[in-house]
C-alpha positions as protocol buffer text, in pm:
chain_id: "A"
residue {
  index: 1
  type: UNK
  ca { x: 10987 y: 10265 z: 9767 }
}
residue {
  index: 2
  type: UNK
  ca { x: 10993 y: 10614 z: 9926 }
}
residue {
  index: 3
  type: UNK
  ca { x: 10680 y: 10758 z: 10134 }
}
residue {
  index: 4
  type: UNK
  ca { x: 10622 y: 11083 z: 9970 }
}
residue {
  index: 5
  type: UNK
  ca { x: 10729 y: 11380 z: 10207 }
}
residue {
  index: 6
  type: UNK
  ca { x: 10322 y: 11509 z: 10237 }
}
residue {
  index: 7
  type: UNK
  ca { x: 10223 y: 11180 z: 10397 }
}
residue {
  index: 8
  type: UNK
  ca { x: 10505 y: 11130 z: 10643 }
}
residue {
  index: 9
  type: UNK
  ca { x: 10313 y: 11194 z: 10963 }
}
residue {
  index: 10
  type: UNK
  ca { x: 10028 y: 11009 z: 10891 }
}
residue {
  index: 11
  type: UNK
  ca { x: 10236 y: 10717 z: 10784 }
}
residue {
  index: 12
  type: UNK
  ca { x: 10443 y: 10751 z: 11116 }
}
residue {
  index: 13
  type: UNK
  ca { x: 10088 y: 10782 z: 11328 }
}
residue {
  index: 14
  type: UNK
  ca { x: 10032 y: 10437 z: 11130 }
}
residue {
  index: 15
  type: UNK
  ca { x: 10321 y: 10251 z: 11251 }
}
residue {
  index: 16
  type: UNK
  ca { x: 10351 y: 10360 z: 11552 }
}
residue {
  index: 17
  type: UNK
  ca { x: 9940 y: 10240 z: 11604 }
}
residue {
  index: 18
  type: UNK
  ca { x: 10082 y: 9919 z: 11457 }
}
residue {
  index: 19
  type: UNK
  ca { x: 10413 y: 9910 z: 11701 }
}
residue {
  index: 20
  type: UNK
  ca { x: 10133 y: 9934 z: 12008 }
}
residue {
  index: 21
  type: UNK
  ca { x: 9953 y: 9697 z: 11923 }
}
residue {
  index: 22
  type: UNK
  ca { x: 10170 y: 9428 z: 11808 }
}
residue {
  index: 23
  type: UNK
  ca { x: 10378 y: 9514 z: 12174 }
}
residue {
  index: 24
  type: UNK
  ca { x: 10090 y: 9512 z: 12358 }
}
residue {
  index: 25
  type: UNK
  ca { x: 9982 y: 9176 z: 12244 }
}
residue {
  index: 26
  type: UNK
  ca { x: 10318 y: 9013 z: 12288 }
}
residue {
  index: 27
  type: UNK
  ca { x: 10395 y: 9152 z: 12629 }
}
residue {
  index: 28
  type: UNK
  ca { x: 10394 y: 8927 z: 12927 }
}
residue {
  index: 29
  type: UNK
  ca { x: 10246 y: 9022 z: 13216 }
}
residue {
  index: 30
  type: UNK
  ca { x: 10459 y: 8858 z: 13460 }
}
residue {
  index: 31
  type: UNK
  ca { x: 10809 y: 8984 z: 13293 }
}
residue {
  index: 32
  type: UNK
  ca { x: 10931 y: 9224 z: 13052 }
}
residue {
  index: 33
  type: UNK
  ca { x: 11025 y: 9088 z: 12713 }
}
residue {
  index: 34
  type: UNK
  ca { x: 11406 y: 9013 z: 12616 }
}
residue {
  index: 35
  type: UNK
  ca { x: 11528 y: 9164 z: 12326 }
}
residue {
  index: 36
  type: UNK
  ca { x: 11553 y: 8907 z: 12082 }
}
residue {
  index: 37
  type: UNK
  ca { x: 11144 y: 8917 z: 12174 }
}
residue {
  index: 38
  type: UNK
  ca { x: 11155 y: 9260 z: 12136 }
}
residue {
  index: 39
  type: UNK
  ca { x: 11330 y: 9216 z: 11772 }
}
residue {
  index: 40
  type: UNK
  ca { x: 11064 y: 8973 z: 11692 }
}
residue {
  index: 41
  type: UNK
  ca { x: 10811 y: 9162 z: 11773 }
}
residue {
  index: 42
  type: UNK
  ca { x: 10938 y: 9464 z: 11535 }
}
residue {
  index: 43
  type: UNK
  ca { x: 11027 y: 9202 z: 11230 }
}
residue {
  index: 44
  type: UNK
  ca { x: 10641 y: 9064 z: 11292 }
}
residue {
  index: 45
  type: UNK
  ca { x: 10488 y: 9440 z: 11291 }
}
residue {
  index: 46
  type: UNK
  ca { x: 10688 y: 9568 z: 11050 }
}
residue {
  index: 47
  type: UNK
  ca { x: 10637 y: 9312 z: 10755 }
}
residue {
  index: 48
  type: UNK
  ca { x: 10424 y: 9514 z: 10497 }
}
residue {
  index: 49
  type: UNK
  ca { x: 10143 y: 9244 z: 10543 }
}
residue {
  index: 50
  type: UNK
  ca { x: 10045 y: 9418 z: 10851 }
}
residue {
  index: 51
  type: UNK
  ca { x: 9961 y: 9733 z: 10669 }
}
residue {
  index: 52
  type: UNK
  ca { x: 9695 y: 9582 z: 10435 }
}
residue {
  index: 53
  type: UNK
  ca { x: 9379 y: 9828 z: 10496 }
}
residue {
  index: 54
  type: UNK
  ca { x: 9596 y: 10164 z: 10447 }
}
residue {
  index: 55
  type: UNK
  ca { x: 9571 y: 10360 z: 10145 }
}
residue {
  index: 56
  type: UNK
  ca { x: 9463 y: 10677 z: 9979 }
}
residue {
  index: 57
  type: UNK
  ca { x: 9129 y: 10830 z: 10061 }
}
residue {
  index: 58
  type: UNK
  ca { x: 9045 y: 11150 z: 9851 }
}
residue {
  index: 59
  type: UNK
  ca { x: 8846 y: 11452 z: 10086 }
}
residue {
  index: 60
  type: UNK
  ca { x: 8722 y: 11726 z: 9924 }
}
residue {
  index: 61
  type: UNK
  ca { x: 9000 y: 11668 z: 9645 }
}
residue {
  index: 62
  type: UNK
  ca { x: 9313 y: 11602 z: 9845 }
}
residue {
  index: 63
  type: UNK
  ca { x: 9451 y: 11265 z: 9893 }
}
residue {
  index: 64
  type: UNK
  ca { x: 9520 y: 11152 z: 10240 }
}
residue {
  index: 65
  type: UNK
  ca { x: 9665 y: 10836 z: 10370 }
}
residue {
  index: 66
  type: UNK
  ca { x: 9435 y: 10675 z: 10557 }
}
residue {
  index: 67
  type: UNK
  ca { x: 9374 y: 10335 z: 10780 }
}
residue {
  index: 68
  type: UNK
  ca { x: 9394 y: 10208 z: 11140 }
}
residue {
  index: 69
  type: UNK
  ca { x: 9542 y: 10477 z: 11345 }
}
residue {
  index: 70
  type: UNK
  ca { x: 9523 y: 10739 z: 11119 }
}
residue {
  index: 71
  type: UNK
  ca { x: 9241 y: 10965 z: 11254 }
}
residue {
  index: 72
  type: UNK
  ca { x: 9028 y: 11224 z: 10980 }
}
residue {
  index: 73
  type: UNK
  ca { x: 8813 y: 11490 z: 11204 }
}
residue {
  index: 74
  type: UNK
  ca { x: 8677 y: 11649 z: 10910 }
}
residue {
  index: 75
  type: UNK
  ca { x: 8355 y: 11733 z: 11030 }
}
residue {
  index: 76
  type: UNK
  ca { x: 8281 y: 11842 z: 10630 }
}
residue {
  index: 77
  type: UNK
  ca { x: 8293 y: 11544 z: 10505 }
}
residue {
  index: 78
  type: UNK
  ca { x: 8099 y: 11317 z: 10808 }
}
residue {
  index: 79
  type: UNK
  ca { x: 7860 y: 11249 z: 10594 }
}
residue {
  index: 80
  type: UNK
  ca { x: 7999 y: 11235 z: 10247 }
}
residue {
  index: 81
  type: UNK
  ca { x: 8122 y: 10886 z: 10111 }
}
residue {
  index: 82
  type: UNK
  ca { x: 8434 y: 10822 z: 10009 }
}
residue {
  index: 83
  type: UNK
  ca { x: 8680 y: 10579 z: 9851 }
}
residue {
  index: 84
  type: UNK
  ca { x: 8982 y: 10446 z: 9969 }
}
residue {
  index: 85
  type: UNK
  ca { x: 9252 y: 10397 z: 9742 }
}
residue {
  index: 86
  type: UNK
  ca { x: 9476 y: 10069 z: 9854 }
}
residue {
  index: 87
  type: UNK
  ca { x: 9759 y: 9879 z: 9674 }
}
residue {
  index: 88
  type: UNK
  ca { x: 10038 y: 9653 z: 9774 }
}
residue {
  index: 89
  type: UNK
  ca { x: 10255 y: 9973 z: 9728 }
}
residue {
  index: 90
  type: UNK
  ca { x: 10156 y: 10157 z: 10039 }
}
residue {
  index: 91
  type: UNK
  ca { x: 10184 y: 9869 z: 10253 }
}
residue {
  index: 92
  type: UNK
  ca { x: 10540 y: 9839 z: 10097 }
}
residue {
  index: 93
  type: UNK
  ca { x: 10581 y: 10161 z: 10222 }
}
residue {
  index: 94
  type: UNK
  ca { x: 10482 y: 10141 z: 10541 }
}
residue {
  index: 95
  type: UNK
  ca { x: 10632 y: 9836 z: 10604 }
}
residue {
  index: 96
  type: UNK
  ca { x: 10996 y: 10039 z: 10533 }
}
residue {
  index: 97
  type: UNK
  ca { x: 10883 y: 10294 z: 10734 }
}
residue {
  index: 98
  type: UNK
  ca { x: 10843 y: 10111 z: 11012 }
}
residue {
  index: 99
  type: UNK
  ca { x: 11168 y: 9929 z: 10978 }
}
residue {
  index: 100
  type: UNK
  ca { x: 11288 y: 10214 z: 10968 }
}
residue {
  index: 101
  type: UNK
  ca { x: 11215 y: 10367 z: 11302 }
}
């Protein structure tokens, strides 16, 4: 699956929020991590089950990828609802994104 061109930097905002934090949580604090850790640690974050909760959200009629780490200051729609949009496929997608970084 390819990440269409128009959401490339929000999906590389998203793995890059989901690199952090999957480092962050595996890092010792007595030693830095080896890199068969380090490979680990990327196999772990980049598996397209840690992308559930990303997907589509439509403001004021354009789609925009949205989830943890992707940040909307749209101060139009604060207090509009909205629907996000998810599906296996855009985890799949992230999930190649991030593997390939």
């Amino acid at each position: 699956m390819i990440m269409p061109e128009k959401y490339r930097c929000d999906a590389c905002k998203a793995v890059m929020f989901q690199l952090d934090g999957a480092l962050r949580a595996k890092q010792p604090r007595e030693r830095r991590l080896k890199q068969w850790e380090y490979t680990d640690v990327f196999d772990e974050a980049c598996d397209h089950e840690s992308f559930k909760g990303y997907g589509l959200t439509r403001v004021l009629g354009v789609n925009q990828l949205s989830g943890p780490g992707i940040k909307k200051q749209d101060p139009d729609t604060k207090n509009i609802g909205h629907m996000q949009l998810n599906s296996e496929s855009w985890s799949k997608r992230l999930g190649q994104e991030c593997r390939s970084a």
